[in-house]
PDB file of C-alpha atoms in Angstrom:
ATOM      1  CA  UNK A   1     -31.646  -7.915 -54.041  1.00 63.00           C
ATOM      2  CA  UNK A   2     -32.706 -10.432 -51.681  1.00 67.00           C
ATOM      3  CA  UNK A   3     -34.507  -9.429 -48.685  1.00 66.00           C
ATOM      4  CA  UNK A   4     -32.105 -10.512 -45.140  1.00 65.00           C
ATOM      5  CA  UNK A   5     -33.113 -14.146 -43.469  1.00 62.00           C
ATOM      6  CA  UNK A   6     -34.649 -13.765 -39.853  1.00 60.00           C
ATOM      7  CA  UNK A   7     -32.449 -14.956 -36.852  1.00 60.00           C
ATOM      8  CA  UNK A   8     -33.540 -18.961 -36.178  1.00 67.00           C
ATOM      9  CA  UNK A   9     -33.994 -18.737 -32.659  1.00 66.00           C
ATOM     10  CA  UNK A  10     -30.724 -21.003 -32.505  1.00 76.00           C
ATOM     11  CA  UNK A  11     -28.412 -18.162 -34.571  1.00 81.00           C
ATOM     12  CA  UNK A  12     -29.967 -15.532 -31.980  1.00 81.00           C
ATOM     13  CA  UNK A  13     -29.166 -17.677 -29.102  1.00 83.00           C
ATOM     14  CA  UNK A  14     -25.928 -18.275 -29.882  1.00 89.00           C
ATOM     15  CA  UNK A  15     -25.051 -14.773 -31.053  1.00 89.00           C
ATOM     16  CA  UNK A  16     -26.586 -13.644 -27.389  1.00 91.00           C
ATOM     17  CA  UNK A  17     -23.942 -16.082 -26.048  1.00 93.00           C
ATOM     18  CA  UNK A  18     -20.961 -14.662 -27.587  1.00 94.00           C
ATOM     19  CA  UNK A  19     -22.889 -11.254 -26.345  1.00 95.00           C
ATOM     20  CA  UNK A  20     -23.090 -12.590 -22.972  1.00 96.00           C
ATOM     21  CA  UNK A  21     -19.668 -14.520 -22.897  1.00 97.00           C
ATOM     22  CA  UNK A  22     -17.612 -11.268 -23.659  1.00 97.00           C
ATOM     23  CA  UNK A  23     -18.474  -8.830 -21.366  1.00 97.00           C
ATOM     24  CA  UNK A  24     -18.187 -11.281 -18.735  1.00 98.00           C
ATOM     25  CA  UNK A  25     -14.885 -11.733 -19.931  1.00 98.00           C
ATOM     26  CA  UNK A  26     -13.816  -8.318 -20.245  1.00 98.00           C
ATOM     27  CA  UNK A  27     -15.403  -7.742 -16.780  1.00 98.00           C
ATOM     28  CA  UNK A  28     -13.291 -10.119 -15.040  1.00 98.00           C
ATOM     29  CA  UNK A  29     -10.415  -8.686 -16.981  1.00 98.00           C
ATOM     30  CA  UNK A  30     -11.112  -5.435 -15.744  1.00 98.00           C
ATOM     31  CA  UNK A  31     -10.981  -6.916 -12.464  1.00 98.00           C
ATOM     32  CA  UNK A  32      -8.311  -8.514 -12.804  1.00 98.00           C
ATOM     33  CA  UNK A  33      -6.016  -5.253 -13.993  1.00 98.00           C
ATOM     34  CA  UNK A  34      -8.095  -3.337 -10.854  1.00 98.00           C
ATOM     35  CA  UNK A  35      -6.936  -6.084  -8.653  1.00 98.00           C
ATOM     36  CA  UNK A  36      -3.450  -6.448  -9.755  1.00 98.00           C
ATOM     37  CA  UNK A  37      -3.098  -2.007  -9.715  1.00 98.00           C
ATOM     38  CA  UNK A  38      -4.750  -1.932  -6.131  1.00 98.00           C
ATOM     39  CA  UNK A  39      -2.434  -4.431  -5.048  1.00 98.00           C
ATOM     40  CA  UNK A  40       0.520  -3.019  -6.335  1.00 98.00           C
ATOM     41  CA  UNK A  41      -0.306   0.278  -4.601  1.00 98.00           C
ATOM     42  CA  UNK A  42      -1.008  -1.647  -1.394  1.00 98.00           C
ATOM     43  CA  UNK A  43       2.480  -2.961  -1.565  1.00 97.00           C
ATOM     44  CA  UNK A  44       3.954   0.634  -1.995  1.00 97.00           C
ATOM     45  CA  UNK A  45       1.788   2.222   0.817  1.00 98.00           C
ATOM     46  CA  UNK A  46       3.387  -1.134   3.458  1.00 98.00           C
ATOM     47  CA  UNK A  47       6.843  -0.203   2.366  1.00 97.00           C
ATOM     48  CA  UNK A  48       6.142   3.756   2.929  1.00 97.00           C
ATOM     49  CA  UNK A  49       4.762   2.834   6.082  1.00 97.00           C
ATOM     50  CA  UNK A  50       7.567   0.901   7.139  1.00 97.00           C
ATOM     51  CA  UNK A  51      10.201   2.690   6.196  1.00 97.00           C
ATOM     52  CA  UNK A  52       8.008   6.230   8.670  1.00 98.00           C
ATOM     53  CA  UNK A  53       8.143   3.766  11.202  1.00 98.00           C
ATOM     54  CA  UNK A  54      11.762   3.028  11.542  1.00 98.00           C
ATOM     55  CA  UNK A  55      12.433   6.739  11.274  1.00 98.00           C
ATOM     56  CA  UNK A  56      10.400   7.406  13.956  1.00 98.00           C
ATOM     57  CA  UNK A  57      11.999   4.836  15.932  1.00 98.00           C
ATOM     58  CA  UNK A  58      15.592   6.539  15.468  1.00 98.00           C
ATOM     59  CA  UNK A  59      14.009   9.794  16.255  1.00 98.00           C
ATOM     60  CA  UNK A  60      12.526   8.065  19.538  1.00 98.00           C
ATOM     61  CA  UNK A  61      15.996   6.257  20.181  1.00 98.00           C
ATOM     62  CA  UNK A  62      17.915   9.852  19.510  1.00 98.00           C
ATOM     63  CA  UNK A  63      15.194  11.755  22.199  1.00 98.00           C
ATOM     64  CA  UNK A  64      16.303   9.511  24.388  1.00 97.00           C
ATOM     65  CA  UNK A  65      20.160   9.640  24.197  1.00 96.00           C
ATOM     66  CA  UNK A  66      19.414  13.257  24.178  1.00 97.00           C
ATOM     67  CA  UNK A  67      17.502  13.247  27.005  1.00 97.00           C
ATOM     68  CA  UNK A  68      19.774  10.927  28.754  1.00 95.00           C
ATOM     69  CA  UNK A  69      22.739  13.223  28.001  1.00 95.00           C
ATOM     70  CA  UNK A  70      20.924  16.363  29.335  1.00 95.00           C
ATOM     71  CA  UNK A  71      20.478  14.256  32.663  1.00 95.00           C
ATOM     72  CA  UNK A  72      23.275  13.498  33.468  1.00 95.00           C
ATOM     73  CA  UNK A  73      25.020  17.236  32.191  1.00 95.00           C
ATOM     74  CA  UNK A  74      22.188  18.257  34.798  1.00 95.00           C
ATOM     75  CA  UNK A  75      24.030  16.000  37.575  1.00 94.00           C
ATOM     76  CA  UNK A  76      27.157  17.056  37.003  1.00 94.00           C
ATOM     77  CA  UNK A  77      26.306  20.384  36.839  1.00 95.00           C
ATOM     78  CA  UNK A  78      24.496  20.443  40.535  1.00 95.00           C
ATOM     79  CA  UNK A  79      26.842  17.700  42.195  1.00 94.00           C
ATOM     80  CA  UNK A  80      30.213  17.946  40.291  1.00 92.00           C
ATOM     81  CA  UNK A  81      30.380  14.380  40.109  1.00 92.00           C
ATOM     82  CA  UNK A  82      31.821  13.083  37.017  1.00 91.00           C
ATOM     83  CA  UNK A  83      29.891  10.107  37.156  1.00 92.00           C
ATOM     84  CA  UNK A  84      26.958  11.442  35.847  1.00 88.00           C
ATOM     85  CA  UNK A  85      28.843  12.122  32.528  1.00 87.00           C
ATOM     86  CA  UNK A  86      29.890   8.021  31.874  1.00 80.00           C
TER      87      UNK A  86
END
């Protein structure tokens, strides 16, 4: 049995390299997939969002048809003017 070769300083350059070369690769992989899920969960959240804020603007526009109905009930009711229910 032959005792193992030492590393030339070339072989261990080269295998610290490859070392070097794929976890930089697999880092900006991993970034990469982190970026792409964040995003994706970004674009979820906007659409949640938006769709809260158009139901609170159709509960805002309903307070306000209610509120304009109860007016003008009020007006009829104290004047007996008809009017106030158009």
């Amino acid at each position: 049995m032959t005792p193992p070769q030492p590393q030339t300083p070339s072989s261990h350059l080269t295998t610290s390299l490859h070392a070097v070369f794929m976890t930089v690769a697999a880092v900006v992989l991993s970034s990469g997939i982190i970026t792409y899920v964040m995003g994706q969960a970004v674009i979820r959240s906007s659409s949640r969002l938006s769709h809260a804020e158009s139901i609170v603007r159709h509960i805002h526009d309903a307070m306000s048809t209610i509120k304009d109905a109860e007016t003008g009930q009020r007006g009829f009711v104290i004047t007996g003017n008809e009017s106030y229910l158009a």
